[in-house]
PDB file of C-alpha atoms in Angstrom:
ATOM      1  CA  UNK A   1       1.653  32.652 -45.773  1.00 37.00           C
ATOM      2  CA  UNK A   2       4.855  31.562 -44.011  1.00 37.00           C
ATOM      3  CA  UNK A   3       3.895  33.620 -40.963  1.00 42.00           C
ATOM      4  CA  UNK A   4       0.443  32.037 -40.891  1.00 45.00           C
ATOM      5  CA  UNK A   5       1.939  28.543 -41.089  1.00 40.00           C
ATOM      6  CA  UNK A   6       4.320  29.353 -38.247  1.00 44.00           C
ATOM      7  CA  UNK A   7       1.378  30.472 -36.121  1.00 50.00           C
ATOM      8  CA  UNK A   8      -0.608  27.345 -36.973  1.00 52.00           C
ATOM      9  CA  UNK A   9       2.315  25.089 -36.092  1.00 59.00           C
ATOM     10  CA  UNK A  10       3.107  26.847 -32.815  1.00 79.00           C
ATOM     11  CA  UNK A  11       2.769  24.742 -29.695  1.00 92.00           C
ATOM     12  CA  UNK A  12       0.176  25.896 -27.137  1.00 94.00           C
ATOM     13  CA  UNK A  13       2.767  27.110 -24.616  1.00 96.00           C
ATOM     14  CA  UNK A  14       5.286  28.538 -27.080  1.00 95.00           C
ATOM     15  CA  UNK A  15       6.797  31.754 -25.788  1.00 94.00           C
ATOM     16  CA  UNK A  16       5.560  31.146 -22.233  1.00 97.00           C
ATOM     17  CA  UNK A  17       8.026  31.018 -19.353  1.00 98.00           C
ATOM     18  CA  UNK A  18       6.617  29.000 -16.452  1.00 98.00           C
ATOM     19  CA  UNK A  19       8.108  28.584 -12.982  1.00 97.00           C
ATOM     20  CA  UNK A  20       7.740  25.261 -11.152  1.00 97.00           C
ATOM     21  CA  UNK A  21       7.958  25.253  -7.352  1.00 96.00           C
ATOM     22  CA  UNK A  22       7.782  21.473  -6.822  1.00 94.00           C
ATOM     23  CA  UNK A  23      10.629  19.653  -5.106  1.00 92.00           C
ATOM     24  CA  UNK A  24      13.440  19.160  -7.620  1.00 90.00           C
ATOM     25  CA  UNK A  25      13.215  15.389  -7.229  1.00 86.00           C
ATOM     26  CA  UNK A  26       9.582  15.469  -8.391  1.00 88.00           C
ATOM     27  CA  UNK A  27       9.585  18.266 -10.951  1.00 91.00           C
ATOM     28  CA  UNK A  28      10.781  16.207 -13.910  1.00 91.00           C
ATOM     29  CA  UNK A  29       7.487  14.930 -15.298  1.00 92.00           C
ATOM     30  CA  UNK A  30       5.815  18.332 -14.958  1.00 96.00           C
ATOM     31  CA  UNK A  31       8.761  20.103 -16.588  1.00 97.00           C
ATOM     32  CA  UNK A  32       8.810  17.635 -19.477  1.00 96.00           C
ATOM     33  CA  UNK A  33       5.061  17.982 -20.034  1.00 97.00           C
ATOM     34  CA  UNK A  34       5.265  21.783 -20.173  1.00 97.00           C
ATOM     35  CA  UNK A  35       8.369  21.660 -22.356  1.00 96.00           C
ATOM     36  CA  UNK A  36       6.719  19.273 -24.815  1.00 97.00           C
ATOM     37  CA  UNK A  37       3.950  21.853 -25.208  1.00 97.00           C
ATOM     38  CA  UNK A  38       6.442  24.585 -26.020  1.00 97.00           C
ATOM     39  CA  UNK A  39       6.835  26.128 -22.579  1.00 97.00           C
ATOM     40  CA  UNK A  40      10.147  27.340 -21.184  1.00 97.00           C
ATOM     41  CA  UNK A  41      10.461  25.969 -17.666  1.00 97.00           C
ATOM     42  CA  UNK A  42      12.193  27.691 -14.767  1.00 96.00           C
ATOM     43  CA  UNK A  43      12.691  25.301 -11.866  1.00 94.00           C
ATOM     44  CA  UNK A  44      12.448  27.059  -8.519  1.00 94.00           C
ATOM     45  CA  UNK A  45      11.869  24.378  -5.874  1.00 94.00           C
ATOM     46  CA  UNK A  46      10.470  25.825  -2.665  1.00 94.00           C
ATOM     47  CA  UNK A  47      10.326  22.523  -0.811  1.00 92.00           C
ATOM     48  CA  UNK A  48      12.707  19.679  -0.126  1.00 92.00           C
ATOM     49  CA  UNK A  49      11.280  16.308   0.852  1.00 92.00           C
ATOM     50  CA  UNK A  50      13.133  14.480   3.619  1.00 93.00           C
ATOM     51  CA  UNK A  51      12.701  11.408   5.826  1.00 95.00           C
ATOM     52  CA  UNK A  52      11.211  11.960   9.292  1.00 94.00           C
ATOM     53  CA  UNK A  53      13.536  13.319  11.957  1.00 93.00           C
ATOM     54  CA  UNK A  54      13.110  10.012  13.789  1.00 96.00           C
ATOM     55  CA  UNK A  55      11.986   6.672  12.390  1.00 97.00           C
ATOM     56  CA  UNK A  56      10.985   5.341  15.824  1.00 97.00           C
ATOM     57  CA  UNK A  57       7.213   6.083  15.605  1.00 96.00           C
ATOM     58  CA  UNK A  58       7.021   4.714  12.047  1.00 98.00           C
ATOM     59  CA  UNK A  59       9.048   1.629  12.949  1.00 98.00           C
ATOM     60  CA  UNK A  60       6.730   0.917  15.873  1.00 97.00           C
ATOM     61  CA  UNK A  61       3.582   0.929  13.737  1.00 97.00           C
ATOM     62  CA  UNK A  62       5.254  -1.183  11.039  1.00 97.00           C
ATOM     63  CA  UNK A  63       6.147  -3.768  13.686  1.00 96.00           C
ATOM     64  CA  UNK A  64       2.468  -4.033  14.666  1.00 96.00           C
ATOM     65  CA  UNK A  65       1.029  -3.464  11.185  1.00 97.00           C
ATOM     66  CA  UNK A  66      -1.304  -6.471  11.421  1.00 96.00           C
ATOM     67  CA  UNK A  67      -3.266  -4.671  14.153  1.00 96.00           C
ATOM     68  CA  UNK A  68      -4.721  -2.182  11.661  1.00 98.00           C
ATOM     69  CA  UNK A  69      -7.958  -2.512   9.708  1.00 97.00           C
ATOM     70  CA  UNK A  70      -7.249   0.382   7.308  1.00 97.00           C
ATOM     71  CA  UNK A  71      -4.203   2.260   6.021  1.00 98.00           C
ATOM     72  CA  UNK A  72      -4.954   5.581   4.331  1.00 96.00           C
ATOM     73  CA  UNK A  73      -2.305   7.078   2.051  1.00 95.00           C
ATOM     74  CA  UNK A  74      -2.800  10.719   1.129  1.00 90.00           C
ATOM     75  CA  UNK A  75       0.152  11.195  -1.249  1.00 89.00           C
ATOM     76  CA  UNK A  76       2.726   9.500  -3.433  1.00 91.00           C
ATOM     77  CA  UNK A  77       5.418  10.583  -0.983  1.00 92.00           C
ATOM     78  CA  UNK A  78       3.582   8.875   1.858  1.00 95.00           C
ATOM     79  CA  UNK A  79       3.530   5.613  -0.103  1.00 97.00           C
ATOM     80  CA  UNK A  80       7.161   5.827  -1.196  1.00 96.00           C
ATOM     81  CA  UNK A  81       8.626   6.692   2.199  1.00 97.00           C
ATOM     82  CA  UNK A  82       6.426   4.185   4.028  1.00 98.00           C
ATOM     83  CA  UNK A  83       7.364   1.245   1.836  1.00 97.00           C
ATOM     84  CA  UNK A  84      11.010   2.234   1.616  1.00 97.00           C
ATOM     85  CA  UNK A  85      11.149   1.926   5.391  1.00 98.00           C
ATOM     86  CA  UNK A  86       8.988  -1.210   5.310  1.00 97.00           C
ATOM     87  CA  UNK A  87      11.598  -2.873   3.098  1.00 96.00           C
ATOM     88  CA  UNK A  88      14.518  -1.565   5.164  1.00 97.00           C
ATOM     89  CA  UNK A  89      12.978  -3.340   8.143  1.00 97.00           C
ATOM     90  CA  UNK A  90      12.813  -6.528   6.033  1.00 96.00           C
ATOM     91  CA  UNK A  91       9.052  -6.830   6.348  1.00 96.00           C
ATOM     92  CA  UNK A  92       7.016  -8.954   3.963  1.00 94.00           C
ATOM     93  CA  UNK A  93       4.312  -7.247   1.860  1.00 94.00           C
ATOM     94  CA  UNK A  94       2.095 -10.255   2.571  1.00 94.00           C
ATOM     95  CA  UNK A  95       1.761  -8.979   6.138  1.00 95.00           C
ATOM     96  CA  UNK A  96      -0.715  -6.445   4.741  1.00 96.00           C
ATOM     97  CA  UNK A  97      -3.129  -9.175   3.645  1.00 94.00           C
ATOM     98  CA  UNK A  98      -6.567  -8.448   5.051  1.00 95.00           C
ATOM     99  CA  UNK A  99      -5.850  -4.771   5.676  1.00 97.00           C
ATOM    100  CA  UNK A 100      -7.906  -2.392   3.546  1.00 96.00           C
ATOM    101  CA  UNK A 101      -6.019   0.410   1.834  1.00 97.00           C
ATOM    102  CA  UNK A 102      -7.267   3.801   0.686  1.00 95.00           C
ATOM    103  CA  UNK A 103      -5.440   6.190  -1.625  1.00 93.00           C
ATOM    104  CA  UNK A 104      -6.164   9.823  -2.382  1.00 88.00           C
ATOM    105  CA  UNK A 105      -5.722  10.324  -6.110  1.00 83.00           C
ATOM    106  CA  UNK A 106      -4.751   8.101  -9.038  1.00 85.00           C
ATOM    107  CA  UNK A 107      -1.037   8.868  -8.696  1.00 87.00           C
ATOM    108  CA  UNK A 108      -1.081   7.638  -5.101  1.00 91.00           C
ATOM    109  CA  UNK A 109      -2.931   4.509  -6.226  1.00 92.00           C
ATOM    110  CA  UNK A 110      -0.338   4.046  -8.976  1.00 92.00           C
ATOM    111  CA  UNK A 111       2.473   4.278  -6.414  1.00 94.00           C
ATOM    112  CA  UNK A 112       0.725   1.576  -4.389  1.00 96.00           C
ATOM    113  CA  UNK A 113       0.576  -0.562  -7.510  1.00 95.00           C
ATOM    114  CA  UNK A 114       4.328  -0.169  -7.931  1.00 94.00           C
ATOM    115  CA  UNK A 115       4.686  -1.438  -4.365  1.00 93.00           C
ATOM    116  CA  UNK A 116       2.623  -4.504  -5.274  1.00 93.00           C
ATOM    117  CA  UNK A 117      -0.679  -3.424  -3.739  1.00 95.00           C
ATOM    118  CA  UNK A 118      -4.095  -2.397  -4.996  1.00 94.00           C
ATOM    119  CA  UNK A 119      -6.134   0.252  -3.228  1.00 95.00           C
ATOM    120  CA  UNK A 120      -9.572  -0.770  -2.002  1.00 94.00           C
ATOM    121  CA  UNK A 121     -10.776   2.835  -2.018  1.00 92.00           C
ATOM    122  CA  UNK A 122      -9.748   5.616  -4.416  1.00 91.00           C
ATOM    123  CA  UNK A 123     -12.213   8.520  -4.230  1.00 85.00           C
ATOM    124  CA  UNK A 124     -13.011  10.423  -7.398  1.00 74.00           C
ATOM    125  CA  UNK A 125     -12.106  13.741  -5.806  1.00 72.00           C
ATOM    126  CA  UNK A 126      -8.458  13.978  -4.874  1.00 70.00           C
ATOM    127  CA  UNK A 127      -8.532  15.433  -1.352  1.00 73.00           C
ATOM    128  CA  UNK A 128      -8.940  14.184   2.213  1.00 74.00           C
ATOM    129  CA  UNK A 129     -12.635  15.031   2.469  1.00 76.00           C
ATOM    130  CA  UNK A 130     -13.390  12.591  -0.341  1.00 79.00           C
ATOM    131  CA  UNK A 131     -12.104   9.665   1.728  1.00 83.00           C
ATOM    132  CA  UNK A 132     -14.770  10.523   4.288  1.00 84.00           C
ATOM    133  CA  UNK A 133     -17.399  10.326   1.572  1.00 81.00           C
ATOM    134  CA  UNK A 134     -16.151   6.874   0.554  1.00 82.00           C
ATOM    135  CA  UNK A 135     -16.032   5.514   4.104  1.00 85.00           C
ATOM    136  CA  UNK A 136     -19.234   5.280   6.107  1.00 84.00           C
ATOM    137  CA  UNK A 137     -19.183   6.102   9.843  1.00 89.00           C
ATOM    138  CA  UNK A 138     -20.292   2.566  10.693  1.00 89.00           C
ATOM    139  CA  UNK A 139     -17.339   1.184   8.686  1.00 88.00           C
ATOM    140  CA  UNK A 140     -14.885   3.250  10.740  1.00 92.00           C
ATOM    141  CA  UNK A 141     -16.425   2.749  14.165  1.00 93.00           C
ATOM    142  CA  UNK A 142     -14.202   0.572  16.361  1.00 96.00           C
ATOM    143  CA  UNK A 143     -11.564   0.188  13.649  1.00 96.00           C
ATOM    144  CA  UNK A 144      -7.856   0.902  13.942  1.00 98.00           C
ATOM    145  CA  UNK A 145      -6.726   3.187  11.120  1.00 97.00           C
ATOM    146  CA  UNK A 146      -3.160   4.115  10.198  1.00 98.00           C
ATOM    147  CA  UNK A 147      -2.514   7.451   8.499  1.00 96.00           C
ATOM    148  CA  UNK A 148       1.142   7.673   7.344  1.00 96.00           C
ATOM    149  CA  UNK A 149       1.729  11.172   6.024  1.00 90.00           C
ATOM    150  CA  UNK A 150       3.736  14.377   6.056  1.00 85.00           C
ATOM    151  CA  UNK A 151       4.340  16.257   9.279  1.00 77.00           C
ATOM    152  CA  UNK A 152       1.961  19.171   9.914  1.00 75.00           C
ATOM    153  CA  UNK A 153      -0.848  18.129   7.579  1.00 72.00           C
ATOM    154  CA  UNK A 154      -4.517  19.115   7.761  1.00 74.00           C
ATOM    155  CA  UNK A 155      -6.457  17.557  10.659  1.00 82.00           C
ATOM    156  CA  UNK A 156      -9.876  17.078   9.075  1.00 84.00           C
ATOM    157  CA  UNK A 157      -9.348  13.407   8.196  1.00 89.00           C
ATOM    158  CA  UNK A 158      -8.107  12.040  11.552  1.00 92.00           C
ATOM    159  CA  UNK A 159     -10.429  14.358  13.496  1.00 93.00           C
ATOM    160  CA  UNK A 160     -13.532  13.146  11.656  1.00 93.00           C
ATOM    161  CA  UNK A 161     -12.527   9.480  11.807  1.00 94.00           C
ATOM    162  CA  UNK A 162     -12.061   9.759  15.559  1.00 95.00           C
ATOM    163  CA  UNK A 163     -15.465  11.415  15.873  1.00 95.00           C
ATOM    164  CA  UNK A 164     -16.858   8.378  14.070  1.00 95.00           C
ATOM    165  CA  UNK A 165     -15.360   6.109  16.712  1.00 96.00           C
ATOM    166  CA  UNK A 166     -12.177   4.965  14.984  1.00 96.00           C
ATOM    167  CA  UNK A 167      -8.800   4.675  16.681  1.00 97.00           C
ATOM    168  CA  UNK A 168      -6.448   6.653  14.426  1.00 96.00           C
ATOM    169  CA  UNK A 169      -2.645   6.671  14.471  1.00 96.00           C
ATOM    170  CA  UNK A 170      -1.173   9.614  12.548  1.00 95.00           C
ATOM    171  CA  UNK A 171       2.486   8.879  11.836  1.00 96.00           C
ATOM    172  CA  UNK A 172       5.044  11.230  10.338  1.00 95.00           C
ATOM    173  CA  UNK A 173       6.376   9.319   7.352  1.00 96.00           C
ATOM    174  CA  UNK A 174       8.241  12.204   5.729  1.00 94.00           C
ATOM    175  CA  UNK A 175       8.655  15.955   6.147  1.00 92.00           C
ATOM    176  CA  UNK A 176       9.112  18.987   3.967  1.00 90.00           C
ATOM    177  CA  UNK A 177      11.467  21.887   4.574  1.00 90.00           C
ATOM    178  CA  UNK A 178      12.091  25.137   2.747  1.00 90.00           C
ATOM    179  CA  UNK A 179      14.472  24.410  -0.117  1.00 89.00           C
ATOM    180  CA  UNK A 180      17.642  26.368  -0.643  1.00 81.00           C
ATOM    181  CA  UNK A 181      16.769  28.088  -3.906  1.00 79.00           C
ATOM    182  CA  UNK A 182      18.159  31.109  -5.718  1.00 83.00           C
ATOM    183  CA  UNK A 183      15.435  33.427  -4.453  1.00 87.00           C
ATOM    184  CA  UNK A 184      17.190  36.543  -5.728  1.00 88.00           C
ATOM    185  CA  UNK A 185      17.248  35.225  -9.304  1.00 91.00           C
ATOM    186  CA  UNK A 186      13.507  34.493  -9.349  1.00 91.00           C
ATOM    187  CA  UNK A 187      12.793  37.758  -7.572  1.00 91.00           C
ATOM    188  CA  UNK A 188      14.558  39.695 -10.328  1.00 93.00           C
ATOM    189  CA  UNK A 189      12.804  37.724 -13.078  1.00 94.00           C
ATOM    190  CA  UNK A 190       9.426  38.429 -11.492  1.00 94.00           C
ATOM    191  CA  UNK A 191      10.191  42.107 -11.010  1.00 93.00           C
ATOM    192  CA  UNK A 192      11.273  42.372 -14.642  1.00 95.00           C
ATOM    193  CA  UNK A 193       8.072  40.577 -15.760  1.00 95.00           C
ATOM    194  CA  UNK A 194      10.083  37.738 -17.271  1.00 96.00           C
ATOM    195  CA  UNK A 195       7.903  34.995 -15.776  1.00 97.00           C
ATOM    196  CA  UNK A 196       4.511  34.392 -17.386  1.00 97.00           C
ATOM    197  CA  UNK A 197       3.219  31.977 -14.776  1.00 98.00           C
ATOM    198  CA  UNK A 198       4.220  30.468 -11.453  1.00 98.00           C
ATOM    199  CA  UNK A 199       2.768  27.107 -10.426  1.00 98.00           C
ATOM    200  CA  UNK A 200       2.006  25.692  -6.985  1.00 98.00           C
ATOM    201  CA  UNK A 201       1.318  21.992  -6.530  1.00 94.00           C
ATOM    202  CA  UNK A 202       0.693  21.889  -2.761  1.00 91.00           C
ATOM    203  CA  UNK A 203       0.048  24.166   0.168  1.00 90.00           C
ATOM    204  CA  UNK A 204       3.661  23.642   1.235  1.00 90.00           C
ATOM    205  CA  UNK A 205       5.019  25.021  -2.035  1.00 94.00           C
ATOM    206  CA  UNK A 206       2.946  28.186  -1.566  1.00 95.00           C
ATOM    207  CA  UNK A 207       3.797  28.677   2.099  1.00 92.00           C
ATOM    208  CA  UNK A 208       7.491  28.138   1.460  1.00 93.00           C
ATOM    209  CA  UNK A 209       7.434  30.515  -1.501  1.00 94.00           C
ATOM    210  CA  UNK A 210       6.066  33.232   0.770  1.00 92.00           C
ATOM    211  CA  UNK A 211       8.652  32.324   3.435  1.00 90.00           C
ATOM    212  CA  UNK A 212      11.467  32.894   0.920  1.00 89.00           C
ATOM    213  CA  UNK A 213      10.330  36.498   0.426  1.00 88.00           C
ATOM    214  CA  UNK A 214       9.409  37.621   3.975  1.00 82.00           C
ATOM    215  CA  UNK A 215       9.992  41.340   3.382  1.00 68.00           C
ATOM    216  CA  UNK A 216       8.500  41.373  -0.117  1.00 77.00           C
ATOM    217  CA  UNK A 217       5.124  42.633  -1.278  1.00 84.00           C
ATOM    218  CA  UNK A 218       4.003  39.275  -2.663  1.00 88.00           C
ATOM    219  CA  UNK A 219       1.048  40.729  -4.535  1.00 88.00           C
ATOM    220  CA  UNK A 220       3.283  43.295  -6.203  1.00 89.00           C
ATOM    221  CA  UNK A 221       6.014  40.746  -6.909  1.00 91.00           C
ATOM    222  CA  UNK A 222       3.535  38.527  -8.760  1.00 94.00           C
ATOM    223  CA  UNK A 223       1.690  41.335 -10.524  1.00 92.00           C
ATOM    224  CA  UNK A 224       3.173  40.423 -13.901  1.00 94.00           C
ATOM    225  CA  UNK A 225       2.745  36.647 -13.613  1.00 96.00           C
ATOM    226  CA  UNK A 226      -0.318  34.424 -13.619  1.00 97.00           C
ATOM    227  CA  UNK A 227      -0.618  31.987 -10.707  1.00 98.00           C
ATOM    228  CA  UNK A 228      -1.749  28.379 -11.142  1.00 98.00           C
ATOM    229  CA  UNK A 229      -2.720  26.031  -8.282  1.00 98.00           C
ATOM    230  CA  UNK A 230      -3.344  22.295  -8.410  1.00 93.00           C
ATOM    231  CA  UNK A 231      -6.639  22.398  -6.519  1.00 88.00           C
ATOM    232  CA  UNK A 232      -8.838  24.288  -4.050  1.00 91.00           C
ATOM    233  CA  UNK A 233      -6.757  23.480  -0.949  1.00 89.00           C
ATOM    234  CA  UNK A 234      -3.618  24.940  -2.522  1.00 93.00           C
ATOM    235  CA  UNK A 235      -5.692  27.847  -3.855  1.00 96.00           C
ATOM    236  CA  UNK A 236      -7.028  28.569  -0.350  1.00 94.00           C
ATOM    237  CA  UNK A 237      -3.508  28.635   1.103  1.00 94.00           C
ATOM    238  CA  UNK A 238      -2.342  31.004  -1.639  1.00 95.00           C
ATOM    239  CA  UNK A 239      -5.238  33.391  -1.138  1.00 95.00           C
ATOM    240  CA  UNK A 240      -4.750  33.397   2.628  1.00 94.00           C
ATOM    241  CA  UNK A 241      -1.181  34.554   1.956  1.00 92.00           C
ATOM    242  CA  UNK A 242      -2.422  37.374  -0.267  1.00 92.00           C
ATOM    243  CA  UNK A 243      -1.631  35.672  -3.575  1.00 94.00           C
ATOM    244  CA  UNK A 244      -4.107  36.152  -6.425  1.00 95.00           C
ATOM    245  CA  UNK A 245      -4.900  32.840  -8.144  1.00 97.00           C
ATOM    246  CA  UNK A 246      -5.705  32.770 -11.863  1.00 97.00           C
ATOM    247  CA  UNK A 247      -5.841  29.046 -12.604  1.00 97.00           C
ATOM    248  CA  UNK A 248      -7.149  26.153 -10.486  1.00 96.00           C
ATOM    249  CA  UNK A 249      -7.142  22.689 -12.032  1.00 93.00           C
ATOM    250  CA  UNK A 250     -10.380  20.741 -11.820  1.00 88.00           C
ATOM    251  CA  UNK A 251      -8.386  17.497 -11.776  1.00 85.00           C
ATOM    252  CA  UNK A 252      -5.918  17.688  -8.870  1.00 84.00           C
ATOM    253  CA  UNK A 253      -3.056  15.999 -10.725  1.00 87.00           C
ATOM    254  CA  UNK A 254      -0.053  17.196 -12.721  1.00 91.00           C
ATOM    255  CA  UNK A 255      -1.714  16.254 -16.049  1.00 92.00           C
ATOM    256  CA  UNK A 256      -4.835  18.092 -14.885  1.00 92.00           C
ATOM    257  CA  UNK A 257      -2.840  21.179 -13.953  1.00 96.00           C
ATOM    258  CA  UNK A 258      -1.023  21.052 -17.293  1.00 97.00           C
ATOM    259  CA  UNK A 259      -4.352  20.994 -19.148  1.00 96.00           C
ATOM    260  CA  UNK A 260      -5.633  23.926 -17.095  1.00 97.00           C
ATOM    261  CA  UNK A 261      -2.506  25.942 -17.925  1.00 98.00           C
ATOM    262  CA  UNK A 262      -2.934  25.261 -21.643  1.00 97.00           C
ATOM    263  CA  UNK A 263      -6.595  26.295 -21.445  1.00 96.00           C
ATOM    264  CA  UNK A 264      -5.687  29.508 -19.628  1.00 96.00           C
ATOM    265  CA  UNK A 265      -3.082  30.615 -22.148  1.00 94.00           C
ATOM    266  CA  UNK A 266      -5.387  29.578 -24.983  1.00 89.00           C
ATOM    267  CA  UNK A 267      -8.029  31.952 -23.658  1.00 83.00           C
ATOM    268  CA  UNK A 268      -5.440  34.687 -23.193  1.00 77.00           C
ATOM    269  CA  UNK A 269      -4.395  34.332 -26.833  1.00 70.00           C
ATOM    270  CA  UNK A 270      -8.000  34.766 -27.984  1.00 64.00           C
ATOM    271  CA  UNK A 271      -8.411  38.084 -26.161  1.00 59.00           C
TER     272      UNK A 271
END
């Protein structure tokens, strides 16, 4: 009876060791959510988020911010770094009056709210293509659109907007670099099958993970661990690098990924 009660009271991720590859500065909420569900978290950040190498391009667009009709934010980081610099330049948030703002994902919209703004467009699907479904070509034609984002992002959004006749300024607002992590420690844990799952929350986390093990057979290294990705774009990057993906969240957010992980291990327990 005692054993049965222990099983009934077990948390859904009890006994599961899960590696997080998010930047250390942003891993807290995810780690707490997994821990609250019984998971043992191993933080292995593969990316570090930094300001742009030069603020000059960003400063120039902030100085002429009133010239834009739309600002499209694709991530929380884009919002945070943009408005941190906006404040450093002693600009007034009221200068954005009349400019329409789009945000990809509820977390990005929430970050805008913290900055004192409300997004005019938040597509239901949390990726760049969804913005294009929310904006009509005739709404973009002849408009000046600012896209503050990470260096080396996907080109589909600015490319399509330009094809629609918009004038688009893509500005590096922040950058990501490969984090200095204890690769040997994780490598040994993976080889010894001591990691049950590794999670990737962006294409950068996947690419940097692979970069940390350039001479390694990635498929073999991950043979004992399930792989979870936050959405189809991250999944595509992983698969292109030869990484098998077991879990893809339908909701491209940390809560959505957490739910998908719980569902996956729940199904594994029933087998």
